[in-house]
PDB file of C-alpha atoms in Angstrom:
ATOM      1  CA  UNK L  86     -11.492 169.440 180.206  1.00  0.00           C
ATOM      2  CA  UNK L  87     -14.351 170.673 177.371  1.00  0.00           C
ATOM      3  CA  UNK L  88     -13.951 169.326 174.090  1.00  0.00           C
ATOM      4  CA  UNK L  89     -13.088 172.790 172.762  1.00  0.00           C
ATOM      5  CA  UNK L  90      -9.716 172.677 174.410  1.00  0.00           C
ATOM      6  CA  UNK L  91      -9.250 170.283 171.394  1.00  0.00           C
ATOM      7  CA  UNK L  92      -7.775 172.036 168.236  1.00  0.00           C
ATOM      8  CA  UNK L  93      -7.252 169.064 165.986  1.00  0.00           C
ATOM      9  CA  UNK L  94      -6.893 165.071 166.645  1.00  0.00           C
ATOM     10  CA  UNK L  95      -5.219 162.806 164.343  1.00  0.00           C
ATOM     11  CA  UNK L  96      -4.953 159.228 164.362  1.00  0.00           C
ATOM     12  CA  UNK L  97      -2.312 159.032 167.003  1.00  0.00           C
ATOM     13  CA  UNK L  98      -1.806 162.358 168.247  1.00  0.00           C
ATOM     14  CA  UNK L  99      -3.982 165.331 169.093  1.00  0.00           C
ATOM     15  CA  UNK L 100      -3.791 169.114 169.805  1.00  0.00           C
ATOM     16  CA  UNK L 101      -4.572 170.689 172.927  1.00  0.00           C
ATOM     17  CA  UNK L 102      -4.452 174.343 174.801  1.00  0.00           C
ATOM     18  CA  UNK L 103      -2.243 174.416 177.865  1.00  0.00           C
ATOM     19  CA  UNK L 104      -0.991 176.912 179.767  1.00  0.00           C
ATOM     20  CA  UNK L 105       2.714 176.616 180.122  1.00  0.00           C
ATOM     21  CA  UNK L 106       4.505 178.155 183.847  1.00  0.00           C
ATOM     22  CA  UNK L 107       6.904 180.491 182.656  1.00  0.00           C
ATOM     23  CA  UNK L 108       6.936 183.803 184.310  1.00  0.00           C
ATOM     24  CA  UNK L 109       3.714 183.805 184.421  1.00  0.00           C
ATOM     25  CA  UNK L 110       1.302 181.038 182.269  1.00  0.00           C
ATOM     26  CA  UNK L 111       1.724 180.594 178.285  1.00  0.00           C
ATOM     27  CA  UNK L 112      -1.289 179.865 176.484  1.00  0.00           C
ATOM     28  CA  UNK L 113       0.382 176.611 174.036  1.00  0.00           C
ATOM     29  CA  UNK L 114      -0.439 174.337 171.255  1.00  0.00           C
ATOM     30  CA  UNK L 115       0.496 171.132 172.822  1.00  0.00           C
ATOM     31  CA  UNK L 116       0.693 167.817 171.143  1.00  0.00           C
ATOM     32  CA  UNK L 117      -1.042 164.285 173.611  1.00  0.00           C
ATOM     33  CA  UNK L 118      -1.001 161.466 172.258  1.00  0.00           C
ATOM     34  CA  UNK L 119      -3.956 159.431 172.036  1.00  0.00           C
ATOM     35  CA  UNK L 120      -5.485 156.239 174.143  1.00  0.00           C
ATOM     36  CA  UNK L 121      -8.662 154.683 172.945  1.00  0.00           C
ATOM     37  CA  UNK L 122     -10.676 151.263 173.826  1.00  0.00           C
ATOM     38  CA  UNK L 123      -9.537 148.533 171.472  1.00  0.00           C
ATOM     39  CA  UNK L 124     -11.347 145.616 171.759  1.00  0.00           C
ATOM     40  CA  UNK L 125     -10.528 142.578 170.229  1.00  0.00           C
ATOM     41  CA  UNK L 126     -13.377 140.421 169.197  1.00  0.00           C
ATOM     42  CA  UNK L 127     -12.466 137.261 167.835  1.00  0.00           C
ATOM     43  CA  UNK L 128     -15.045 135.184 165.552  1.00  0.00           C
ATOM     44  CA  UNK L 129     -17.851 138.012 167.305  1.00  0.00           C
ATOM     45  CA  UNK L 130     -16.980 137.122 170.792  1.00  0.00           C
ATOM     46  CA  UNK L 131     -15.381 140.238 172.894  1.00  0.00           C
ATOM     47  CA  UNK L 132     -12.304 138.726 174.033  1.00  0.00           C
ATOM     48  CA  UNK L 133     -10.381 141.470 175.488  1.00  0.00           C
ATOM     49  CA  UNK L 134     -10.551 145.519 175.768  1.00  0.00           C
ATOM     50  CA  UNK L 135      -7.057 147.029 176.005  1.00  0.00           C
ATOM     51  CA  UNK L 136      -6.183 150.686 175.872  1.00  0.00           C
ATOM     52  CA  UNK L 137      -4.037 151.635 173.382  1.00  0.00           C
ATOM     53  CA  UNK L 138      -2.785 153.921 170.375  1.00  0.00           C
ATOM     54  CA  UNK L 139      -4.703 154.007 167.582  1.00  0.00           C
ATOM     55  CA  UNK L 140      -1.813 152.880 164.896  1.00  0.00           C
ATOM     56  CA  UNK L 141      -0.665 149.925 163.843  1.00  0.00           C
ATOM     57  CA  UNK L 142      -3.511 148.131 164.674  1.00  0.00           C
ATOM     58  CA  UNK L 143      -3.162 145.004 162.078  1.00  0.00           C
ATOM     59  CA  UNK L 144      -0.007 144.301 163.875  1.00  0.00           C
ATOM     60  CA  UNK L 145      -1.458 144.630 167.299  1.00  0.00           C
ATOM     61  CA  UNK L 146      -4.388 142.250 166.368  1.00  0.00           C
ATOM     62  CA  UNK L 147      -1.925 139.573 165.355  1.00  0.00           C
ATOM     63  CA  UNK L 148       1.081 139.960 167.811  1.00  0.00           C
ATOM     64  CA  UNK L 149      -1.620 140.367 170.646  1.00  0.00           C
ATOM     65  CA  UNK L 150      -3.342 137.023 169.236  1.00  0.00           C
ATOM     66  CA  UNK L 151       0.090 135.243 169.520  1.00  0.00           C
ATOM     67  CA  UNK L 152       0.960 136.397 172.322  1.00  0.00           C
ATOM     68  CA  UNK L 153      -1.846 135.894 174.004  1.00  0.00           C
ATOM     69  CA  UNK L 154      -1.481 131.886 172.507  1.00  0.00           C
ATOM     70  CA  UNK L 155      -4.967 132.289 171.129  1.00  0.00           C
ATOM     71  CA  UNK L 156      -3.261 131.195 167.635  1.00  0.00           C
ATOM     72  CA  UNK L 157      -0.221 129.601 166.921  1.00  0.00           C
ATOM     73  CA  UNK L 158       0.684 130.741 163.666  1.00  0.00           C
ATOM     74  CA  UNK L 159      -0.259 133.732 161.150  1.00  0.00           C
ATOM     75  CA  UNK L 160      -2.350 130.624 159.121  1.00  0.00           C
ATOM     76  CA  UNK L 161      -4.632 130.636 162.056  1.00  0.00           C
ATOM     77  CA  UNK L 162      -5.949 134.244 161.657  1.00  0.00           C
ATOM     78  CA  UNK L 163      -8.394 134.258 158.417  1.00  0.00           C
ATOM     79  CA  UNK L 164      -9.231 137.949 157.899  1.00  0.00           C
ATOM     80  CA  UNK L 165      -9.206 141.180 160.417  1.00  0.00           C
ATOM     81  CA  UNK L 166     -11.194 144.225 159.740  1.00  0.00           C
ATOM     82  CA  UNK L 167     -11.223 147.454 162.005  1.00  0.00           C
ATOM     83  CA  UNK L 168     -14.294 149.415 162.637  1.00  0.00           C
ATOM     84  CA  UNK L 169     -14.474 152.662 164.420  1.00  0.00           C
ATOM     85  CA  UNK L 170     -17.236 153.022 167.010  1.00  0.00           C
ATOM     86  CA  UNK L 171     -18.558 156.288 169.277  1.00  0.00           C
ATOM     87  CA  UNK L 172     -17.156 154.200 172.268  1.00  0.00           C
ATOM     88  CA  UNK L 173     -13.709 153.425 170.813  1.00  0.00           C
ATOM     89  CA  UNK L 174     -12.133 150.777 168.191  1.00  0.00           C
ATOM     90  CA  UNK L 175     -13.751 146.903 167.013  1.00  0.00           C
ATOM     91  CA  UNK L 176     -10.739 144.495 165.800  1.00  0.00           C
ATOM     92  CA  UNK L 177     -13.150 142.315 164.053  1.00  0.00           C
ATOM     93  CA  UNK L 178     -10.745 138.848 163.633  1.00  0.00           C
ATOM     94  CA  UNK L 179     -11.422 135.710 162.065  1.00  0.00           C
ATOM     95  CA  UNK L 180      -9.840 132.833 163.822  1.00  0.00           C
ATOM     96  CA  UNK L 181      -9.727 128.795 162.608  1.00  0.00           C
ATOM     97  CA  UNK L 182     -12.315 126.633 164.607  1.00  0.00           C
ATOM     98  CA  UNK L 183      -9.772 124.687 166.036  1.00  0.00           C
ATOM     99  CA  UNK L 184      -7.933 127.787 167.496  1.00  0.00           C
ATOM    100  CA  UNK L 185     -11.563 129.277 168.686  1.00  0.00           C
ATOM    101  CA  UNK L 186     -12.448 126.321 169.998  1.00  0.00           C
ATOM    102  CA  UNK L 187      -8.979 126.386 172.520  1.00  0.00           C
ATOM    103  CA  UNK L 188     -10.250 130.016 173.116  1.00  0.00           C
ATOM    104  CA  UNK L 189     -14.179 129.135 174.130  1.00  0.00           C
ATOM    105  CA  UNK L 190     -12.256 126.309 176.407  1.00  0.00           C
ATOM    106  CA  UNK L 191      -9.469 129.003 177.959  1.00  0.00           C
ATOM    107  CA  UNK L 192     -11.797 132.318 177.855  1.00  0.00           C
ATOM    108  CA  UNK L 193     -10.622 135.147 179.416  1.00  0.00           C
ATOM    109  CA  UNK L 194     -12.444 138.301 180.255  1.00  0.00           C
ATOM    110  CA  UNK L 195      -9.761 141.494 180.002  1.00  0.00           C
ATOM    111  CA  UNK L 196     -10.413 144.881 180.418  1.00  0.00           C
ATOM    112  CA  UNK L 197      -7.279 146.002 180.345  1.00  0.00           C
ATOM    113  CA  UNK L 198      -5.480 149.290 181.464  1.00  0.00           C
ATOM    114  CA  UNK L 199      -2.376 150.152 179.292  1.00  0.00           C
ATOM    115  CA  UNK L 200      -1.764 146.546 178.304  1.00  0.00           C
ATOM    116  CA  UNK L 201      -1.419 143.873 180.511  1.00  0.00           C
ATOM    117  CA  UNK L 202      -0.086 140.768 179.848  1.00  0.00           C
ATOM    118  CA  UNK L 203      -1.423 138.580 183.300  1.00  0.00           C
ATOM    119  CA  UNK L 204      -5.175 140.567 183.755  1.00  0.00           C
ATOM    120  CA  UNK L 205      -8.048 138.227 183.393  1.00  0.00           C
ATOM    121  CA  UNK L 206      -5.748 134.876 184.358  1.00  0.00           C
ATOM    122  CA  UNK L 207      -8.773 133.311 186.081  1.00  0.00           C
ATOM    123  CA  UNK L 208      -6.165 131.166 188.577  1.00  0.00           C
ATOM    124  CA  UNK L 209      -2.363 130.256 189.217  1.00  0.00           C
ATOM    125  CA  UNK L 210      -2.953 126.769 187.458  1.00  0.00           C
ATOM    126  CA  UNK L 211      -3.710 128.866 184.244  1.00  0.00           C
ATOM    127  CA  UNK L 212      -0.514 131.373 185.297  1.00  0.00           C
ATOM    128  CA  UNK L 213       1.251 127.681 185.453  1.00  0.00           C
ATOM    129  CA  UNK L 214       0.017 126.182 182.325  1.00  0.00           C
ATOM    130  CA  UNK L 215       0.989 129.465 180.354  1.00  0.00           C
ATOM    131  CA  UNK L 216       4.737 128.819 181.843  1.00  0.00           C
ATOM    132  CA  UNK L 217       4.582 125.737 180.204  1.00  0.00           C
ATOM    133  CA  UNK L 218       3.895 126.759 176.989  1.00  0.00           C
ATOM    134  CA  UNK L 219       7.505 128.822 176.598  1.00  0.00           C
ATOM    135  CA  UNK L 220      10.200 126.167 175.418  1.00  0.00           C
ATOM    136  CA  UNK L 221      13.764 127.039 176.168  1.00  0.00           C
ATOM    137  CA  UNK L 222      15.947 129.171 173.884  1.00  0.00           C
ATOM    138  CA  UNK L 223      19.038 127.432 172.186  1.00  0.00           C
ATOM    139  CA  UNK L 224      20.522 129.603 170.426  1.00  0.00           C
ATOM    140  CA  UNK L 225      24.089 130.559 170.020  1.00  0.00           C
ATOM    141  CA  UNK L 226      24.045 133.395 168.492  1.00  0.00           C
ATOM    142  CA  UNK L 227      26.558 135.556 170.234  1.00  0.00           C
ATOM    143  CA  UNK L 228      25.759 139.370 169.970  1.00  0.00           C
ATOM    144  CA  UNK L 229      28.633 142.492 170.201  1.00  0.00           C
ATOM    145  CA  UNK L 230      28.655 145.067 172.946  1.00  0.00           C
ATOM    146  CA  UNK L 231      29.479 147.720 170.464  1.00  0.00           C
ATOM    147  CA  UNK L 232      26.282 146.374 168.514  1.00  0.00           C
ATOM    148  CA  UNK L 233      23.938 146.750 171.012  1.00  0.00           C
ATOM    149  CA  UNK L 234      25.322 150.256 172.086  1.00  0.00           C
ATOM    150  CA  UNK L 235      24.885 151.386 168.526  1.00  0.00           C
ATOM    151  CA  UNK L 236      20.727 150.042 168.723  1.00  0.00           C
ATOM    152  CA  UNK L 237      20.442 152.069 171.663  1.00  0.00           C
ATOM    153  CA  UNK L 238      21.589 155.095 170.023  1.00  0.00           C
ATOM    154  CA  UNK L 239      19.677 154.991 167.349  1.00  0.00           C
ATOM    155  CA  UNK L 240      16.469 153.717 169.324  1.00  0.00           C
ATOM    156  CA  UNK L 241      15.184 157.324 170.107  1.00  0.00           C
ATOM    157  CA  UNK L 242      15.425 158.606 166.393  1.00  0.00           C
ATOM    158  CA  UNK L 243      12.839 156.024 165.772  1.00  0.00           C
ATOM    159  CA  UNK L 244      10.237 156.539 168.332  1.00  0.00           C
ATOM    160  CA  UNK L 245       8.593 159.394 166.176  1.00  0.00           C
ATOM    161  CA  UNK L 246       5.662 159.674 169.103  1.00  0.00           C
ATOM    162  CA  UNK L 247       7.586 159.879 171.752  1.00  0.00           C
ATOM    163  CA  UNK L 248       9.607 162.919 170.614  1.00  0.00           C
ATOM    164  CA  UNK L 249       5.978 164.764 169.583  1.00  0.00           C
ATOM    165  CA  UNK L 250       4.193 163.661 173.069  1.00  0.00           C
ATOM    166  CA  UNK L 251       6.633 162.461 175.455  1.00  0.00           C
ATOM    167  CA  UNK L 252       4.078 159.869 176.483  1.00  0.00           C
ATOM    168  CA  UNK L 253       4.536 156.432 174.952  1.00  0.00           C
ATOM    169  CA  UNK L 254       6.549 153.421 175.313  1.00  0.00           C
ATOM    170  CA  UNK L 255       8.406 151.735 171.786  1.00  0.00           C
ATOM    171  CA  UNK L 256       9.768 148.644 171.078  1.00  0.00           C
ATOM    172  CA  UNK L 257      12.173 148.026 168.356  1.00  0.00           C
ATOM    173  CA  UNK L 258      13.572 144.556 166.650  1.00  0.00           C
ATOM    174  CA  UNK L 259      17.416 144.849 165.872  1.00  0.00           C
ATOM    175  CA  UNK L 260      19.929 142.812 163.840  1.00  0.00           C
ATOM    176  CA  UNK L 261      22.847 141.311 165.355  1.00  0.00           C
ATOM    177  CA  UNK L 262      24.636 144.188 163.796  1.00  0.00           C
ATOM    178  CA  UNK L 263      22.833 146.648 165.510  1.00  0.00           C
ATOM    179  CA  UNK L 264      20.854 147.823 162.658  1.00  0.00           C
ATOM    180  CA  UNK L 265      16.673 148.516 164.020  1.00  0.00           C
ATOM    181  CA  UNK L 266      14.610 147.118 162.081  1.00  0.00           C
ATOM    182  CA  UNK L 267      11.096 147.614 162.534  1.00  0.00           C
ATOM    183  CA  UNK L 268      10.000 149.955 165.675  1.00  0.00           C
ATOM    184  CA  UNK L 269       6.542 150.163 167.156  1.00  0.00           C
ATOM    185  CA  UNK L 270       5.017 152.498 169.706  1.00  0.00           C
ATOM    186  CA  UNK L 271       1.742 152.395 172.114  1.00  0.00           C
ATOM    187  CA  UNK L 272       1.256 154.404 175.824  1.00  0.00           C
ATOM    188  CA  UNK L 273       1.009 150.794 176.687  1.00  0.00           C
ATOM    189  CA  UNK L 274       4.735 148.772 177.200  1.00  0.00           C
ATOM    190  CA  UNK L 275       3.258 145.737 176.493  1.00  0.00           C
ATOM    191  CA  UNK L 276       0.752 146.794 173.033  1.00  0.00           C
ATOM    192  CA  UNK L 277       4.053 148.433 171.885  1.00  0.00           C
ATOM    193  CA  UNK L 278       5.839 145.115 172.190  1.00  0.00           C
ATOM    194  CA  UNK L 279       2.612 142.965 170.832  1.00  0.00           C
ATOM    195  CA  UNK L 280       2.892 145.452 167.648  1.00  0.00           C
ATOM    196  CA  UNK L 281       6.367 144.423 167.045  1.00  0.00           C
ATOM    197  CA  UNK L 282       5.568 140.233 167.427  1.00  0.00           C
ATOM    198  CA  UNK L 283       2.612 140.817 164.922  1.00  0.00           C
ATOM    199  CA  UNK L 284       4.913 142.752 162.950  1.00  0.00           C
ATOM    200  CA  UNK L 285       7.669 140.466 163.009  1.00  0.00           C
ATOM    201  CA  UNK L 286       5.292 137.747 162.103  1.00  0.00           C
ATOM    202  CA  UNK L 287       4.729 138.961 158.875  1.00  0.00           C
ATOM    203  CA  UNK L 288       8.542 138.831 157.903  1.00  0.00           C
ATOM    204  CA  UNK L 289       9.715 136.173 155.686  1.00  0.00           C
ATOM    205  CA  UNK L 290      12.918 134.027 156.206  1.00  0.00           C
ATOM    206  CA  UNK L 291      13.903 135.561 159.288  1.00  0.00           C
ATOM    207  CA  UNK L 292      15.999 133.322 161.729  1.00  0.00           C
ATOM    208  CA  UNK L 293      14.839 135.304 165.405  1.00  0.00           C
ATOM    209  CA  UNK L 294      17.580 133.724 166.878  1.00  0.00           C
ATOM    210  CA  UNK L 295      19.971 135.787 165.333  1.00  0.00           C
ATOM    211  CA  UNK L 296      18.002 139.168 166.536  1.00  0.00           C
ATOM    212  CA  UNK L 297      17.518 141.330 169.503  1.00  0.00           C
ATOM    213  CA  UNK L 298      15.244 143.250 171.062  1.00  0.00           C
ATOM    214  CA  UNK L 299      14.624 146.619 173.436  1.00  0.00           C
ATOM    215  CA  UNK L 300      12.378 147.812 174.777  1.00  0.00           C
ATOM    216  CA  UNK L 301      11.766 151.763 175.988  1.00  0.00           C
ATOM    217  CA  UNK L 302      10.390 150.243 179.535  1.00  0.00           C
ATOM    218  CA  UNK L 303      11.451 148.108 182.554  1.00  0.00           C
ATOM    219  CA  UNK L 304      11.809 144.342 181.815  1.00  0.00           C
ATOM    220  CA  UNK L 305       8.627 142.455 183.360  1.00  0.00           C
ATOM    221  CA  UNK L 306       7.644 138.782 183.247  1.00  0.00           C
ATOM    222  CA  UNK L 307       4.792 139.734 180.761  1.00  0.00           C
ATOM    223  CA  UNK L 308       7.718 140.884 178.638  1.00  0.00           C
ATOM    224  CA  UNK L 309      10.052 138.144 179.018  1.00  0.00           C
ATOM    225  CA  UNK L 310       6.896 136.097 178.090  1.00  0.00           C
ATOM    226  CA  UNK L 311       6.633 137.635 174.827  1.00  0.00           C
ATOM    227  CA  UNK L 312      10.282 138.228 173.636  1.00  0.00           C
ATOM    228  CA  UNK L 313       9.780 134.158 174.099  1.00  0.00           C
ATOM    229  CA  UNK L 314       7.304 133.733 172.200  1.00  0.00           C
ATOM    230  CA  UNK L 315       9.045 135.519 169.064  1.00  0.00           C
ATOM    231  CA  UNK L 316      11.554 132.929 169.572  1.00  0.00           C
ATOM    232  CA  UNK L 317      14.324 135.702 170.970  1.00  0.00           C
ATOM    233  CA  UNK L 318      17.222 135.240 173.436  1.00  0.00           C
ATOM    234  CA  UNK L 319      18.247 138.362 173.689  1.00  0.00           C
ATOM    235  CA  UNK L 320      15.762 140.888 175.361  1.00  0.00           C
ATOM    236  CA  UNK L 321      17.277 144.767 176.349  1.00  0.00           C
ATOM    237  CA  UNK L 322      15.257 147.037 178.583  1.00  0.00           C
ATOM    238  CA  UNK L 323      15.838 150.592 179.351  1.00  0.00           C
ATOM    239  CA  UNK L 324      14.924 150.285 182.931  1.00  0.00           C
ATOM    240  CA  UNK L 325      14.924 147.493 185.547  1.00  0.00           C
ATOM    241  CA  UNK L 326      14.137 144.076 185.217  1.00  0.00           C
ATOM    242  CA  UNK L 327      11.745 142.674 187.834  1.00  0.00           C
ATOM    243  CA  UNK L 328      12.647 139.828 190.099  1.00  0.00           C
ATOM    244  CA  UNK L 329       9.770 137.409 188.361  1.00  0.00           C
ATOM    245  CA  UNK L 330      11.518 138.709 184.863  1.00  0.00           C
ATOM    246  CA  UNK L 331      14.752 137.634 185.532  1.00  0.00           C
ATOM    247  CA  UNK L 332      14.120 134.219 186.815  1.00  0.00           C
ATOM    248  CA  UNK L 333      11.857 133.195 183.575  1.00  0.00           C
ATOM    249  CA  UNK L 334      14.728 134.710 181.467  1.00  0.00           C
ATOM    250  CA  UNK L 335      17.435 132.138 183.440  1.00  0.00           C
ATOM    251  CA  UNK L 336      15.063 129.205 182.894  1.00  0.00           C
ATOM    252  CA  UNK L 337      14.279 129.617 178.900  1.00  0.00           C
ATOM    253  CA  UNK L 338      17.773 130.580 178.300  1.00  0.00           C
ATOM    254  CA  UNK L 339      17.123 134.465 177.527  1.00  0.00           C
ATOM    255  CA  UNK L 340      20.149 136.735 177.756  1.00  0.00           C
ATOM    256  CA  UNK L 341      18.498 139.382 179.614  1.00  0.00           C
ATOM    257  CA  UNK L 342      19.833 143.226 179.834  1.00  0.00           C
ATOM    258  CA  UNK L 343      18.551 145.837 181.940  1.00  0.00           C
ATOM    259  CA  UNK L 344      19.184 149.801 182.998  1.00  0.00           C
ATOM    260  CA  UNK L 345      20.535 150.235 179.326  1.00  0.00           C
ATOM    261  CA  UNK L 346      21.415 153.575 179.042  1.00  0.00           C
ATOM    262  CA  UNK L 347      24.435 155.528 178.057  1.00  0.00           C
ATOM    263  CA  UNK L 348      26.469 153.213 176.789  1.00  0.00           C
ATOM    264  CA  UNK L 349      26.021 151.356 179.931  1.00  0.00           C
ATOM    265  CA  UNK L 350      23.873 148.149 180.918  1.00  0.00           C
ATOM    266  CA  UNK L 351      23.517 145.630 183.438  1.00  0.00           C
ATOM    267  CA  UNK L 352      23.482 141.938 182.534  1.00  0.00           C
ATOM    268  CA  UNK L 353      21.294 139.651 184.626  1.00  0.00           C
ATOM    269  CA  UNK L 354      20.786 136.086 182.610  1.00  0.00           C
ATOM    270  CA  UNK L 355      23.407 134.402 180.052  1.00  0.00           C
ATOM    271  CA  UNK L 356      26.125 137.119 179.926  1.00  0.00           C
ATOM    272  CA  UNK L 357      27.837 134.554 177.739  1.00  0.00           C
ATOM    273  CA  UNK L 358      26.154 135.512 174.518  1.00  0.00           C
ATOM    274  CA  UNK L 359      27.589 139.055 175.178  1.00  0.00           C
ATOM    275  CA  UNK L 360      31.266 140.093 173.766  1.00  0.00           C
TER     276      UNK L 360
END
């Protein structure tokens, strides 16, 4: 396709001409969202490349950074600055030296394809030692069914570029009463859900063990992995769990939901926080 089938691009959405079937072909405005290399470069050493949506790229630095266990806490990252190249997108982040250091020792090279949560493990004693990072989930929060139902309702009215593109994945954080709280989107599952950690991070004297959250996609281990990591036992997908997913959610004590749709849902791991 020639750039002049371009009308306009924003930030996270552009224009293009199609040609709609309908009795013939329509000649349409129609709105794409947009993927671009983002590569995260941390104390001036490429770490990773991911493709992603160009927004809400402070919070993808940091929940990708945490996720990713290159820093522990939002303390460890010192400054970020973004800087928009011909090729793509530079997340320019300052790390500690003790947290670089770890990285140096543990370097990964990722060049990723919508977000990938495994790429770039260099063996299955690294896949092992990330395991043993997650710690298991106590929590006794107990959440409603009615609750949960009334998250899902709401979840579409806040995925504001899925209902212009029809491309992307969200994730969204939810209070035990059901209320969203923040919502992120990428056309990557996993960048969505790194937006909402990094998010999340930046809240103040918020127990995660009294939260939920969904997620627009099917439940994977990467996923599992980083609902974890935020410290969350409950974890809601849209679509399937996989086989891998449910079997890390059993062992860190994550309530974990799948095929949630229409009032409806499956429960595969710790049905016992559910009413």
């Amino acid at each position: 396709m020639s750039q002049d089938k371009f009308i306009q691009s924003e930030q996270s959405v552009a224009k293009c001409l199609a040609y709609k079937k309908k009795e013939g072909y329509l000649e349409i405005q129609d709105l794409i969202a947009e993927e671009t290399p983002v590569a995260m470069v941390f104390n001036g050493i490429s770490h990773a490349v991911m493709m992603a949506t160009p927004q809400d790229l402070n919070d993808f630095a940091l929940g990708f950074s945490i996720a990713e266990n290159i820093i522990n806490s939002l303390e460890d990252m010192y400054a970020l600055e973004i800087h928009t190249t011909d090729n793509g997108i530079e997340l320019a982040i300052s790390i500690s030296t003790e947290t670089f250091n770890r990285l140096k020792e543990n370097r990964r090279s990722l060049i990723g394809r919508t977000g990938c949560g495994l790429c770039g493990t260099e063996s299955l004693n690294q896949f092992k030692k990330i395991q043993e990072l997650l710690t298991l989930n106590t929590s006794r929060a107990i959440f409603s069914s009615n609750n949960i139902i009334k998250a899902l309702s709401s979840f579409p009215e806040n995925q504001m570029l899925q209902k212009q593109t029809g491309s992307t994945h969200a994730s969204a954080l939810c209070s035990n009463n059901g209320d969203i709280l923040l919502t992120r989107e990428d056309v990557g599952r996993h960048n969505a859900l790194d937006k909402i950690i990094g998010a999340s991070y930046k809240m103040e004297y918020v127990d995660f063990g009294e939260l939920f959250l969904i997620t627009s996609s099917r439940a994977s281990y990467e996923m599992v992995q980083k609902a974890a990591k935020l410290n969350i036992c409950l974890l809601v997908a849209i679509s399937a769990p996989t086989a891998l997913a449910v079997r890390l959610a059993d062992s860190l004590g994550i309530t974990l939901i799948g095929f949630a749709r229409n009032k409806n849902y499956n429960i595969y791991t710790h049905k016992e926080r559910i009413r």
